[in-house]
């Protein structure tokens, strides 16, 4: 079995890509998201959390109602 070859550097002038048999990756580190992008993501996550909490309250209310109906039927 042959040893894996080193990735080839893309020969174009000013290119940031390393050519690899598996994937393309950038030599430069990823940039930090801007403040506006962070606010958008945090707002989205906050909305998801609120929707999750509301759905939990709804399902809890439905379960309590069903348990109350079952207890009422058993009492008869």
PDB file of N, CA and C in Angstrom:
ATOM      1  N   UNK A   1       0.849  -1.177   0.000  1.00  0.00           N
ATOM      2  CA  UNK A   1       0.000   0.000   0.000  1.00  0.00           C
ATOM      3  C   UNK A   1       0.894   1.239   0.000  1.00  0.00           C
ATOM      4  N   UNK A   2       0.641   2.154  -0.880  1.00  0.00           N
ATOM      5  CA  UNK A   2       1.479   3.342  -1.035  1.00  0.00           C
ATOM      6  C   UNK A   2       1.163   4.361   0.054  1.00  0.00           C
ATOM      7  N   UNK A   3       2.191   5.103   0.447  1.00  0.00           N
ATOM      8  CA  UNK A   3       1.990   6.156   1.448  1.00  0.00           C
ATOM      9  C   UNK A   3       1.173   7.282   0.827  1.00  0.00           C
ATOM     10  N   UNK A   4       0.307   7.919   1.619  1.00  0.00           N
ATOM     11  CA  UNK A   4      -0.492   9.018   1.056  1.00  0.00           C
ATOM     12  C   UNK A   4       0.407  10.178   0.653  1.00  0.00           C
ATOM     13  N   UNK A   5       0.086  10.780  -0.471  1.00  0.00           N
ATOM     14  CA  UNK A   5       0.903  11.888  -0.957  1.00  0.00           C
ATOM     15  C   UNK A   5       0.489  13.180  -0.255  1.00  0.00           C
ATOM     16  N   UNK A   6       1.433  14.098  -0.164  1.00  0.00           N
ATOM     17  CA  UNK A   6       1.142  15.399   0.448  1.00  0.00           C
ATOM     18  C   UNK A   6       0.192  16.173  -0.457  1.00  0.00           C
ATOM     19  N   UNK A   7      -0.657  17.004   0.124  1.00  0.00           N
ATOM     20  CA  UNK A   7      -1.578  17.780  -0.715  1.00  0.00           C
ATOM     21  C   UNK A   7      -0.818  18.739  -1.623  1.00  0.00           C
ATOM     22  N   UNK A   8      -1.331  18.943  -2.808  1.00  0.00           N
ATOM     23  CA  UNK A   8      -0.709  19.860  -3.762  1.00  0.00           C
ATOM     24  C   UNK A   8      -1.215  21.276  -3.492  1.00  0.00           C
ATOM     25  N   UNK A   9      -0.295  22.234  -3.546  1.00  0.00           N
ATOM     26  CA  UNK A   9      -0.701  23.626  -3.379  1.00  0.00           C
ATOM     27  C   UNK A   9      -1.205  24.127  -4.721  1.00  0.00           C
ATOM     28  N   UNK A  10      -2.354  24.775  -4.699  1.00  0.00           N
ATOM     29  CA  UNK A  10      -2.926  25.319  -5.930  1.00  0.00           C
ATOM     30  C   UNK A  10      -1.940  26.335  -6.503  1.00  0.00           C
ATOM     31  N   UNK A  11      -1.607  26.194  -7.782  1.00  0.00           N
ATOM     32  CA  UNK A  11      -0.568  27.004  -8.385  1.00  0.00           C
ATOM     33  C   UNK A  11      -0.969  28.410  -8.765  1.00  0.00           C
ATOM     34  N   UNK A  12      -2.233  28.782  -8.686  1.00  0.00           N
ATOM     35  CA  UNK A  12      -2.652  30.115  -9.105  1.00  0.00           C
ATOM     36  C   UNK A  12      -2.104  31.172  -8.160  1.00  0.00           C
ATOM     37  N   UNK A  13      -1.790  32.310  -8.721  1.00  0.00           N
ATOM     38  CA  UNK A  13      -1.249  33.423  -7.936  1.00  0.00           C
ATOM     39  C   UNK A  13      -2.318  33.967  -6.987  1.00  0.00           C
ATOM     40  N   UNK A  14      -1.980  34.129  -5.700  1.00  0.00           N
ATOM     41  CA  UNK A  14      -2.907  34.716  -4.731  1.00  0.00           C
ATOM     42  C   UNK A  14      -3.992  33.760  -4.260  1.00  0.00           C
ATOM     43  N   UNK A  15      -3.841  32.481  -4.534  1.00  0.00           N
ATOM     44  CA  UNK A  15      -4.873  31.523  -4.131  1.00  0.00           C
ATOM     45  C   UNK A  15      -4.683  31.131  -2.669  1.00  0.00           C
ATOM     46  N   UNK A  16      -5.778  30.980  -1.942  1.00  0.00           N
ATOM     47  CA  UNK A  16      -5.719  30.570  -0.541  1.00  0.00           C
ATOM     48  C   UNK A  16      -6.063  29.096  -0.351  1.00  0.00           C
ATOM     49  N   UNK A  17      -6.263  28.367  -1.427  1.00  0.00           N
ATOM     50  CA  UNK A  17      -6.730  26.991  -1.298  1.00  0.00           C
ATOM     51  C   UNK A  17      -5.580  26.001  -1.384  1.00  0.00           C
ATOM     52  N   UNK A  18      -5.694  24.942  -0.613  1.00  0.00           N
ATOM     53  CA  UNK A  18      -4.781  23.810  -0.707  1.00  0.00           C
ATOM     54  C   UNK A  18      -5.563  22.695  -1.392  1.00  0.00           C
ATOM     55  N   UNK A  19      -5.025  22.149  -2.453  1.00  0.00           N
ATOM     56  CA  UNK A  19      -5.725  21.077  -3.165  1.00  0.00           C
ATOM     57  C   UNK A  19      -5.418  19.760  -2.455  1.00  0.00           C
ATOM     58  N   UNK A  20      -6.449  19.082  -2.029  1.00  0.00           N
ATOM     59  CA  UNK A  20      -6.321  17.830  -1.312  1.00  0.00           C
ATOM     60  C   UNK A  20      -7.207  16.808  -2.002  1.00  0.00           C
ATOM     61  N   UNK A  21      -6.861  15.530  -1.946  1.00  0.00           N
ATOM     62  CA  UNK A  21      -7.736  14.540  -2.565  1.00  0.00           C
ATOM     63  C   UNK A  21      -9.105  14.469  -1.883  1.00  0.00           C
ATOM     64  N   UNK A  22      -9.197  14.901  -0.645  1.00  0.00           N
ATOM     65  CA  UNK A  22     -10.444  14.762   0.108  1.00  0.00           C
ATOM     66  C   UNK A  22     -11.285  16.030   0.069  1.00  0.00           C
ATOM     67  N   UNK A  23     -10.688  17.179   0.352  1.00  0.00           N
ATOM     68  CA  UNK A  23     -11.470  18.410   0.442  1.00  0.00           C
ATOM     69  C   UNK A  23     -10.603  19.621   0.162  1.00  0.00           C
ATOM     70  N   UNK A  24     -11.270  20.748  -0.026  1.00  0.00           N
ATOM     71  CA  UNK A  24     -10.573  22.021  -0.160  1.00  0.00           C
ATOM     72  C   UNK A  24     -10.664  22.738   1.179  1.00  0.00           C
ATOM     73  N   UNK A  25      -9.564  23.280   1.642  1.00  0.00           N
ATOM     74  CA  UNK A  25      -9.606  24.034   2.885  1.00  0.00           C
ATOM     75  C   UNK A  25      -8.829  25.333   2.701  1.00  0.00           C
ATOM     76  N   UNK A  26      -9.210  26.328   3.466  1.00  0.00           N
ATOM     77  CA  UNK A  26      -8.568  27.628   3.375  1.00  0.00           C
ATOM     78  C   UNK A  26      -7.362  27.655   4.305  1.00  0.00           C
ATOM     79  N   UNK A  27      -6.291  28.311   3.882  1.00  0.00           N
ATOM     80  CA  UNK A  27      -5.116  28.444   4.737  1.00  0.00           C
ATOM     81  C   UNK A  27      -5.349  29.450   5.857  1.00  0.00           C
ATOM     82  N   UNK A  28      -6.204  30.432   5.619  1.00  0.00           N
ATOM     83  CA  UNK A  28      -6.425  31.464   6.630  1.00  0.00           C
ATOM     84  C   UNK A  28      -7.445  30.973   7.661  1.00  0.00           C
ATOM     85  N   UNK A  29      -7.308  31.408   8.920  1.00  0.00           N
ATOM     86  CA  UNK A  29      -8.267  30.975   9.943  1.00  0.00           C
ATOM     87  C   UNK A  29      -9.648  31.577   9.682  1.00  0.00           C
ATOM     88  N   UNK A  30     -10.704  30.932  10.150  1.00  0.00           N
ATOM     89  CA  UNK A  30     -12.044  31.488   9.934  1.00  0.00           C
ATOM     90  C   UNK A  30     -12.200  32.819  10.662  1.00  0.00           C
ATOM     91  N   UNK A  31     -12.931  33.726  10.055  1.00  0.00           N
ATOM     92  CA  UNK A  31     -13.114  35.041  10.665  1.00  0.00           C
ATOM     93  C   UNK A  31     -14.229  34.986  11.703  1.00  0.00           C
ATOM     94  N   UNK A  32     -14.126  35.862  12.686  1.00  0.00           N
ATOM     95  CA  UNK A  32     -15.166  35.970  13.709  1.00  0.00           C
ATOM     96  C   UNK A  32     -16.413  36.570  13.062  1.00  0.00           C
ATOM     97  N   UNK A  33     -17.576  36.070  13.471  1.00  0.00           N
ATOM     98  CA  UNK A  33     -18.824  36.615  12.940  1.00  0.00           C
ATOM     99  C   UNK A  33     -18.973  38.059  13.402  1.00  0.00           C
ATOM    100  N   UNK A  34     -19.581  38.880  12.563  1.00  0.00           N
ATOM    101  CA  UNK A  34     -19.765  40.283  12.924  1.00  0.00           C
ATOM    102  C   UNK A  34     -20.778  40.391  14.062  1.00  0.00           C
ATOM    103  N   UNK A  35     -20.805  41.541  14.706  1.00  0.00           N
ATOM    104  CA  UNK A  35     -21.723  41.758  15.829  1.00  0.00           C
ATOM    105  C   UNK A  35     -23.171  41.625  15.375  1.00  0.00           C
ATOM    106  N   UNK A  36     -23.473  42.110  14.177  1.00  0.00           N
ATOM    107  CA  UNK A  36     -24.850  42.023  13.672  1.00  0.00           C
ATOM    108  C   UNK A  36     -25.252  40.559  13.461  1.00  0.00           C
ATOM    109  N   UNK A  37     -24.342  39.745  12.917  1.00  0.00           N
ATOM    110  CA  UNK A  37     -24.635  38.325  12.722  1.00  0.00           C
ATOM    111  C   UNK A  37     -24.837  37.627  14.062  1.00  0.00           C
ATOM    112  N   UNK A  38     -24.031  37.997  15.062  1.00  0.00           N
ATOM    113  CA  UNK A  38     -24.175  37.389  16.384  1.00  0.00           C
ATOM    114  C   UNK A  38     -25.526  37.736  16.987  1.00  0.00           C
ATOM    115  N   UNK A  39     -25.968  38.985  16.826  1.00  0.00           N
ATOM    116  CA  UNK A  39     -27.268  39.404  17.354  1.00  0.00           C
ATOM    117  C   UNK A  39     -28.389  38.634  16.667  1.00  0.00           C
ATOM    118  N   UNK A  40     -28.268  38.444  15.363  1.00  0.00           N
ATOM    119  CA  UNK A  40     -29.298  37.706  14.623  1.00  0.00           C
ATOM    120  C   UNK A  40     -29.370  36.263  15.117  1.00  0.00           C
ATOM    121  N   UNK A  41     -28.217  35.628  15.276  1.00  0.00           N
ATOM    122  CA  UNK A  41     -28.196  34.231  15.721  1.00  0.00           C
ATOM    123  C   UNK A  41     -28.736  34.112  17.140  1.00  0.00           C
ATOM    124  N   UNK A  42     -28.334  35.026  18.023  1.00  0.00           N
ATOM    125  CA  UNK A  42     -28.825  34.967  19.403  1.00  0.00           C
ATOM    126  C   UNK A  42     -30.326  35.216  19.473  1.00  0.00           C
ATOM    127  N   UNK A  43     -30.839  36.131  18.655  1.00  0.00           N
ATOM    128  CA  UNK A  43     -32.283  36.360  18.610  1.00  0.00           C
ATOM    129  C   UNK A  43     -33.024  35.130  18.132  1.00  0.00           C
ATOM    130  N   UNK A  44     -32.477  34.463  17.127  1.00  0.00           N
ATOM    131  CA  UNK A  44     -33.092  33.235  16.620  1.00  0.00           C
ATOM    132  C   UNK A  44     -33.111  32.153  17.697  1.00  0.00           C
ATOM    133  N   UNK A  45     -31.986  31.989  18.409  1.00  0.00           N
ATOM    134  CA  UNK A  45     -31.928  30.986  19.474  1.00  0.00           C
ATOM    135  C   UNK A  45     -32.894  31.320  20.606  1.00  0.00           C
ATOM    136  N   UNK A  46     -33.025  32.607  20.924  1.00  0.00           N
ATOM    137  CA  UNK A  46     -33.966  33.017  21.964  1.00  0.00           C
ATOM    138  C   UNK A  46     -35.402  32.682  21.549  1.00  0.00           C
ATOM    139  N   UNK A  47     -35.745  32.943  20.279  1.00  0.00           N
ATOM    140  CA  UNK A  47     -37.084  32.601  19.796  1.00  0.00           C
ATOM    141  C   UNK A  47     -37.324  31.100  19.844  1.00  0.00           C
ATOM    142  N   UNK A  48     -36.316  30.310  19.504  1.00  0.00           N
ATOM    143  CA  UNK A  48     -36.463  28.854  19.590  1.00  0.00           C
ATOM    144  C   UNK A  48     -36.724  28.415  21.025  1.00  0.00           C
ATOM    145  N   UNK A  49     -36.013  29.021  21.968  1.00  0.00           N
ATOM    146  CA  UNK A  49     -36.180  28.663  23.375  1.00  0.00           C
ATOM    147  C   UNK A  49     -37.580  29.024  23.855  1.00  0.00           C
ATOM    148  N   UNK A  50     -38.082  30.186  23.464  1.00  0.00           N
ATOM    149  CA  UNK A  50     -39.437  30.600  23.860  1.00  0.00           C
ATOM    150  C   UNK A  50     -40.467  29.639  23.277  1.00  0.00           C
ATOM    151  N   UNK A  51     -40.302  29.266  22.008  1.00  0.00           N
ATOM    152  CA  UNK A  51     -41.251  28.333  21.394  1.00  0.00           C
ATOM    153  C   UNK A  51     -41.202  26.975  22.089  1.00  0.00           C
ATOM    154  N   UNK A  52     -40.015  26.539  22.476  1.00  0.00           N
ATOM    155  CA  UNK A  52     -39.865  25.268  23.186  1.00  0.00           C
ATOM    156  C   UNK A  52     -40.588  25.319  24.532  1.00  0.00           C
ATOM    157  N   UNK A  53     -40.407  26.414  25.275  1.00  0.00           N
ATOM    158  CA  UNK A  53     -41.060  26.544  26.588  1.00  0.00           C
ATOM    159  C   UNK A  53     -42.581  26.604  26.438  1.00  0.00           C
ATOM    160  N   UNK A  54     -43.070  27.320  25.423  1.00  0.00           N
ATOM    161  CA  UNK A  54     -44.516  27.390  25.199  1.00  0.00           C
ATOM    162  C   UNK A  54     -45.083  26.023  24.834  1.00  0.00           C
ATOM    163  N   UNK A  55     -44.361  25.266  24.027  1.00  0.00           N
ATOM    164  CA  UNK A  55     -44.857  23.939  23.658  1.00  0.00           C
ATOM    165  C   UNK A  55     -44.863  23.015  24.868  1.00  0.00           C
ATOM    166  N   UNK A  56     -43.868  23.143  25.755  1.00  0.00           N
ATOM    167  CA  UNK A  56     -43.877  22.337  26.981  1.00  0.00           C
ATOM    168  C   UNK A  56     -45.086  22.677  27.841  1.00  0.00           C
ATOM    169  N   UNK A  57     -45.408  23.970  27.983  1.00  0.00           N
ATOM    170  CA  UNK A  57     -46.572  24.373  28.777  1.00  0.00           C
ATOM    171  C   UNK A  57     -47.850  23.825  28.158  1.00  0.00           C
ATOM    172  N   UNK A  58     -47.941  23.894  26.835  1.00  0.00           N
ATOM    173  CA  UNK A  58     -49.135  23.400  26.152  1.00  0.00           C
ATOM    174  C   UNK A  58     -49.308  21.901  26.385  1.00  0.00           C
ATOM    175  N   UNK A  59     -48.240  21.130  26.191  1.00  0.00           N
ATOM    176  CA  UNK A  59     -48.350  19.684  26.357  1.00  0.00           C
ATOM    177  C   UNK A  59     -48.607  19.307  27.812  1.00  0.00           C
ATOM    178  N   UNK A  60     -48.068  20.086  28.751  1.00  0.00           N
ATOM    179  CA  UNK A  60     -48.346  19.825  30.160  1.00  0.00           C
ATOM    180  C   UNK A  60     -49.820  20.068  30.452  1.00  0.00           C
ATOM    181  N   UNK A  61     -50.387  21.144  29.907  1.00  0.00           N
ATOM    182  CA  UNK A  61     -51.806  21.440  30.122  1.00  0.00           C
ATOM    183  C   UNK A  61     -52.682  20.348  29.517  1.00  0.00           C
ATOM    184  N   UNK A  62     -52.333  19.870  28.341  1.00  0.00           N
ATOM    185  CA  UNK A  62     -53.105  18.796  27.701  1.00  0.00           C
ATOM    186  C   UNK A  62     -53.022  17.526  28.536  1.00  0.00           C
ATOM    187  N   UNK A  63     -51.844  17.204  29.036  1.00  0.00           N
ATOM    188  CA  UNK A  63     -51.683  15.995  29.849  1.00  0.00           C
ATOM    189  C   UNK A  63     -52.488  16.100  31.140  1.00  0.00           C
ATOM    190  N   UNK A  64     -52.466  17.271  31.792  1.00  0.00           N
ATOM    191  CA  UNK A  64     -53.232  17.440  33.032  1.00  0.00           C
ATOM    192  C   UNK A  64     -54.729  17.326  32.764  1.00  0.00           C
ATOM    193  N   UNK A  65     -55.181  17.866  31.640  1.00  0.00           N
ATOM    194  CA  UNK A  65     -56.599  17.770  31.296  1.00  0.00           C
ATOM    195  C   UNK A  65     -56.980  16.315  31.058  1.00  0.00           C
ATOM    196  N   UNK A  66     -56.142  15.582  30.333  1.00  0.00           N
ATOM    197  CA  UNK A  66     -56.426  14.171  30.072  1.00  0.00           C
ATOM    198  C   UNK A  66     -56.415  13.356  31.360  1.00  0.00           C
ATOM    199  N   UNK A  67     -55.485  13.654  32.261  1.00  0.00           N
ATOM    200  CA  UNK A  67     -55.452  12.940  33.542  1.00  0.00           C
ATOM    201  C   UNK A  67     -56.684  13.266  34.374  1.00  0.00           C
ATOM    202  N   UNK A  68     -57.117  14.527  34.329  1.00  0.00           N
ATOM    203  CA  UNK A  68     -58.324  14.916  35.059  1.00  0.00           C
ATOM    204  C   UNK A  68     -59.548  14.208  34.518  1.00  0.00           C
ATOM    205  N   UNK A  69     -59.654  14.105  33.193  1.00  0.00           N
ATOM    206  CA  UNK A  69     -60.779  13.395  32.584  1.00  0.00           C
ATOM    207  C   UNK A  69     -60.751  11.921  32.956  1.00  0.00           C
ATOM    208  N   UNK A  70     -59.568  11.308  32.960  1.00  0.00           N
ATOM    209  CA  UNK A  70     -59.456   9.892  33.300  1.00  0.00           C
ATOM    210  C   UNK A  70     -59.824   9.663  34.759  1.00  0.00           C
ATOM    211  N   UNK A  71     -59.386  10.558  35.650  1.00  0.00           N
ATOM    212  CA  UNK A  71     -59.718  10.412  37.071  1.00  0.00           C
ATOM    213  C   UNK A  71     -61.218  10.581  37.287  1.00  0.00           C
ATOM    214  N   UNK A  72     -61.841  11.504  36.560  1.00  0.00           N
ATOM    215  CA  UNK A  72     -63.288  11.722  36.687  1.00  0.00           C
ATOM    216  C   UNK A  72     -64.054  10.481  36.232  1.00  0.00           C
ATOM    217  N   UNK A  73     -63.604   9.854  35.146  1.00  0.00           N
ATOM    218  CA  UNK A  73     -64.271   8.651  34.640  1.00  0.00           C
ATOM    219  C   UNK A  73     -64.096   7.489  35.609  1.00  0.00           C
ATOM    220  N   UNK A  74     -62.930   7.396  36.262  1.00  0.00           N
ATOM    221  CA  UNK A  74     -62.703   6.311  37.221  1.00  0.00           C
ATOM    222  C   UNK A  74     -63.555   6.486  38.471  1.00  0.00           C
ATOM    223  N   UNK A  75     -63.853   7.734  38.819  1.00  0.00           N
ATOM    224  CA  UNK A  75     -64.638   8.003  40.026  1.00  0.00           C
ATOM    225  C   UNK A  75     -66.071   7.489  39.872  1.00  0.00           C
ATOM    226  N   UNK A  76     -66.612   7.506  38.670  1.00  0.00           N
ATOM    227  CA  UNK A  76     -68.004   7.065  38.438  1.00  0.00           C
ATOM    228  C   UNK A  76     -68.201   5.588  38.606  1.00  0.00           C
TER     229      UNK A  76
END
